[in-house]
Amino acid sequence: MNHLLYAIAVLSALGFGQAMAEENPDAGMNILLLTKSSGFEHSVIKQNASGTSHVERILTPIAKEMGATLECTKDASKINADSLKKYDVVIFYTSGELTETGEDGHPAMPAGGMDDLLAWIQAGGGFLGFHAATDSCRTGNGPTPYIKMIGGEFVTHGAQFEGVIKKVDGEHPAIVSLPERWPLQDEWYLFRNLDKENMHVLALLEIGNERNKQDKYNIPDYPMVWCKGYGEGRILYNGMGHREDVWEHAIFKALVKEHLLWVSGEGPVNAAPNYTETVPDTLP
Ligand SMILES: [Zn+2]
């Protein structure tokens, strides 16, 4: 046996080949950002002449810092069992019925795409939804399987105002950078079909004086950031992010990073349902 063959034999015996094969998946998380808008396309995810959107330009350096690989797409046909295998985390900033081509003209999700997505999360995938993610795939009789998964359904919103994001779970690894109370100007979604039995509320929207200004918001404070366990997988929804300057905020960027790490499986799950302890049960 010459030296080269000997070296190969020794390395094989040590399982070196296997370690090499696993090197890529271990190098960092693989993230897919889907911004397909079958309904309304938000300005923050509109691609400019150079083919990038505001959200993509914010997320790209964040992913780089984390040693992660970020793929940004408006092609919802990538939501299928085969291509989902490549990713650790899928981010949705989507709108409308994704199985329809709809307003932005980008490819729709295949008919079985939703089942594939839900099965992928069940098997250990990480799902992160921002803002319009709850305004997606919601046409059906009662809450759709997607809405049940994400944990809430967009109903409407009023005029933008400065609300206060109030931290509910001070220990949670997915929101370490969130101050106890964070005043923030944004467009605040109102929800129905909140998955109260299964959601772990991370932060509420404190409505404050806006109750007296807009009838829509004359309701108790309600969840704006929550997470859930889902089979072996993890889900987090953050209702913020309509406005460009929200994405530019240092706190929001830090939160994005913490959300990504948590949904990817880092740290304890800490997703036990806590709705009744944190939210007045007078909510619709
Ligand atoms: Zn919006």
XYZ file of C-alpha atoms and ligand atoms in Angstrom:
285
model
C 0.000 0.000 0.000
C 1.492 3.362 -0.953
C 1.264 6.354 1.379
C -1.672 7.973 -0.378
C -3.809 4.825 -0.278
C -2.816 4.319 3.357
C -3.878 7.879 4.202
C -7.240 7.386 2.468
C -7.793 4.104 4.326
C -7.027 5.720 7.681
C -9.235 8.745 7.007
C -12.110 6.467 5.922
C -11.711 4.414 9.072
C -11.939 7.640 11.097
C -15.163 8.579 9.330
C -13.463 11.525 7.663
C -15.547 11.164 4.480
C -18.734 11.465 6.491
C -17.476 14.551 8.295
C -16.696 16.164 4.943
C -20.199 15.447 3.632
C -21.743 17.095 6.664
C -19.475 20.100 6.581
C -21.744 22.204 4.398
C -24.990 21.740 6.339
C -23.087 22.489 9.543
C -21.475 25.641 8.149
C -24.500 27.813 8.884
C -28.215 27.918 8.495
C -29.825 27.975 5.089
C -32.628 30.511 4.913
C -35.273 31.048 2.248
C -37.029 34.424 2.201
C -40.268 34.312 0.216
C -41.886 37.654 -0.641
C -44.412 36.461 -3.217
C -47.428 38.796 -3.147
C -50.495 37.244 -4.709
C -52.376 40.060 -2.949
C -51.091 43.522 -1.947
C -47.342 43.969 -2.403
C -45.824 45.995 0.434
C -43.272 48.665 -0.513
C -40.610 47.109 1.763
C -40.551 43.942 -0.355
C -40.851 45.567 -3.798
C -37.730 44.904 -5.809
C -35.970 47.896 -7.368
C -34.264 48.072 -10.766
C -31.285 46.148 -9.395
C -33.628 43.344 -8.313
C -33.475 43.718 -4.533
C -36.013 44.896 -1.965
C -35.571 46.898 1.248
C -36.130 43.800 3.398
C -33.616 41.814 1.326
C -31.009 44.574 1.715
C -31.553 44.534 5.508
C -31.529 40.736 5.850
C -28.520 40.056 3.610
C -25.853 41.533 5.954
C -27.631 40.036 8.988
C -27.421 36.570 7.424
C -23.781 37.182 6.531
C -22.943 38.145 10.126
C -24.586 34.936 11.292
C -22.654 32.809 8.798
C -25.984 31.896 7.226
C -26.926 31.524 3.585
C -29.917 33.620 2.542
C -31.847 33.012 -0.655
C -34.385 35.726 -1.511
C -37.192 34.871 -3.900
C -40.651 35.821 -5.108
C -41.032 32.392 -6.706
C -43.534 30.466 -4.558
C -43.011 27.313 -6.637
C -39.972 26.769 -4.369
C -42.403 25.755 -1.638
C -42.381 22.031 -2.403
C -41.125 18.991 -0.492
C -38.011 18.575 -2.595
C -36.644 22.112 -2.478
C -37.635 22.662 1.187
C -35.064 19.982 2.105
C -32.344 22.566 1.410
C -33.478 25.013 4.099
C -33.343 25.240 7.882
C -35.567 28.314 8.042
C -38.263 29.708 5.757
C -39.302 33.355 6.139
C -42.651 34.534 4.766
C -43.379 38.178 3.997
C -46.110 37.186 1.590
C -49.709 38.151 0.857
C -52.840 36.691 -0.714
C -53.534 33.194 -1.964
C -50.092 31.904 -2.823
C -51.446 29.093 -5.007
C -52.634 31.861 -7.358
C -50.290 33.949 -9.491
C -52.160 37.070 -8.401
C -50.951 40.656 -8.437
C -47.168 40.416 -8.700
C -47.144 37.831 -11.520
C -44.429 35.668 -9.941
C -44.889 31.870 -9.984
C -47.532 30.496 -7.614
C -47.105 27.795 -5.002
C -47.929 24.330 -6.359
C -51.222 22.727 -5.245
C -49.466 20.484 -2.721
C -47.086 23.208 -1.579
C -48.928 24.077 1.610
C -49.101 20.437 2.750
C -45.391 20.166 1.985
C -44.602 23.320 3.984
C -46.604 22.168 7.010
C -45.012 18.683 6.879
C -41.551 20.287 6.589
C -42.170 22.370 9.732
C -43.610 19.325 11.578
C -40.401 17.457 10.754
C -38.208 20.169 12.317
C -38.241 23.174 9.991
C -38.210 26.739 11.286
C -40.913 29.127 10.061
C -40.658 32.879 10.585
C -43.489 35.164 9.462
C -43.424 38.951 9.308
C -46.366 41.375 9.030
C -48.335 40.309 5.904
C -47.557 36.633 6.530
C -50.902 36.532 8.392
C -52.578 38.068 5.315
C -51.621 35.007 3.264
C -53.405 31.749 2.401
C -56.454 32.579 4.480
C -59.345 31.882 2.110
C -61.343 28.921 3.283
C -64.070 27.728 5.523
C -62.910 29.034 8.873
C -59.181 29.212 9.588
C -57.120 27.460 6.895
C -54.390 24.951 7.845
C -51.832 27.717 7.184
C -53.628 30.177 9.495
C -53.864 27.475 12.177
C -50.130 26.950 11.803
C -49.076 30.607 11.948
C -51.520 31.258 14.774
C -53.564 34.254 13.643
C -55.361 35.792 10.683
C -55.176 39.396 9.514
C -58.568 41.097 9.438
C -57.881 44.778 8.859
C -55.776 47.717 10.002
C -56.365 51.381 10.695
C -54.136 54.417 10.205
C -50.553 54.026 11.396
C -49.817 55.152 14.948
C -47.166 54.940 17.621
C -48.015 51.881 19.693
C -45.890 50.329 22.396
C -44.556 46.809 22.019
C -44.738 45.394 25.529
C -42.514 42.430 26.308
C -44.449 39.605 27.921
C -41.805 36.899 28.306
C -38.631 38.460 29.719
C -36.701 35.190 29.573
C -37.326 34.159 25.984
C -34.250 33.692 23.741
C -36.170 34.836 20.630
C -36.669 38.389 21.972
C -33.623 39.096 24.142
C -33.100 42.544 22.571
C -36.683 43.683 23.022
C -36.952 46.360 25.726
C -39.723 45.996 28.315
C -41.670 48.672 26.438
C -40.741 49.766 22.921
C -42.679 52.701 21.396
C -42.900 52.182 17.655
C -44.675 53.846 14.747
C -46.045 51.187 12.406
C -49.182 49.874 10.759
C -50.820 47.571 13.310
C -52.714 44.563 12.051
C -55.853 43.372 13.792
C -56.312 39.609 13.971
C -58.950 36.937 14.264
C -58.608 33.187 14.737
C -55.748 33.624 17.198
C -54.524 30.168 18.182
C -54.977 30.898 21.892
C -54.696 27.242 22.907
C -51.247 26.809 21.391
C -49.542 30.202 21.130
C -46.828 31.467 23.412
C -47.270 35.243 23.495
C -43.937 37.080 23.405
C -45.137 40.688 23.150
C -48.398 42.621 23.163
C -49.342 45.790 21.324
C -50.156 48.436 23.922
C -52.770 50.578 22.220
C -52.848 53.464 24.706
C -54.607 56.677 23.675
C -55.223 55.412 20.153
C -58.294 53.679 21.646
C -59.976 57.056 21.750
C -58.882 58.033 18.234
C -59.655 54.990 16.082
C -62.709 52.808 16.861
C -60.977 49.749 15.386
C -58.418 49.885 18.159
C -60.903 50.346 20.988
C -60.074 46.839 22.224
C -57.750 45.404 24.892
C -54.021 45.143 24.183
C -53.401 42.059 22.042
C -50.543 39.809 20.858
C -48.209 41.218 18.192
C -45.305 38.758 18.522
C -45.821 35.106 19.384
C -44.246 31.691 18.891
C -45.355 28.081 18.804
C -43.914 24.628 18.774
C -45.215 22.593 15.829
C -44.229 18.936 15.853
C -40.435 19.012 15.815
C -40.467 22.485 14.289
C -40.732 26.041 15.553
C -42.884 28.951 14.411
C -42.533 32.637 15.188
C -44.710 35.488 13.954
C -43.793 39.152 14.292
C -46.590 41.482 13.143
C -44.293 44.501 12.774
C -42.497 45.563 9.620
C -44.849 47.502 7.369
C -42.593 50.535 7.384
C -39.081 50.846 5.959
C -37.759 52.519 9.138
C -38.925 49.617 11.324
C -36.591 47.309 9.374
C -33.767 49.846 9.758
C -34.103 50.041 13.541
C -31.216 48.478 15.491
C -33.637 46.802 17.915
C -35.630 45.263 15.075
C -32.467 43.989 13.360
C -31.303 42.405 16.623
C -34.729 40.803 17.033
C -34.605 39.372 13.512
C -31.337 37.663 14.377
C -32.736 36.276 17.632
C -35.914 35.096 15.883
C -33.825 33.297 13.247
C -31.655 31.530 15.827
C -34.687 30.421 17.836
C -36.754 29.109 14.900
C -33.659 27.305 13.603
C -33.699 25.245 16.798
C -31.141 27.024 18.959
C -31.847 27.177 22.698
C -34.840 25.881 24.611
C -38.255 25.833 22.906
C -40.050 27.754 25.693
C -43.280 27.757 23.693
C -45.757 26.549 26.301
C -49.150 28.216 25.742
C -49.442 31.333 27.938
C -52.259 33.292 26.327
C -54.637 33.285 29.293
C -51.915 34.476 31.670
C -50.843 37.349 29.456
C -53.949 38.612 27.664
C -57.294 39.709 29.094
C -59.803 37.056 27.967
C -62.246 39.730 26.846
C -60.548 39.675 23.443
C -62.607 38.644 20.402
Zn -48.794 46.622 5.976
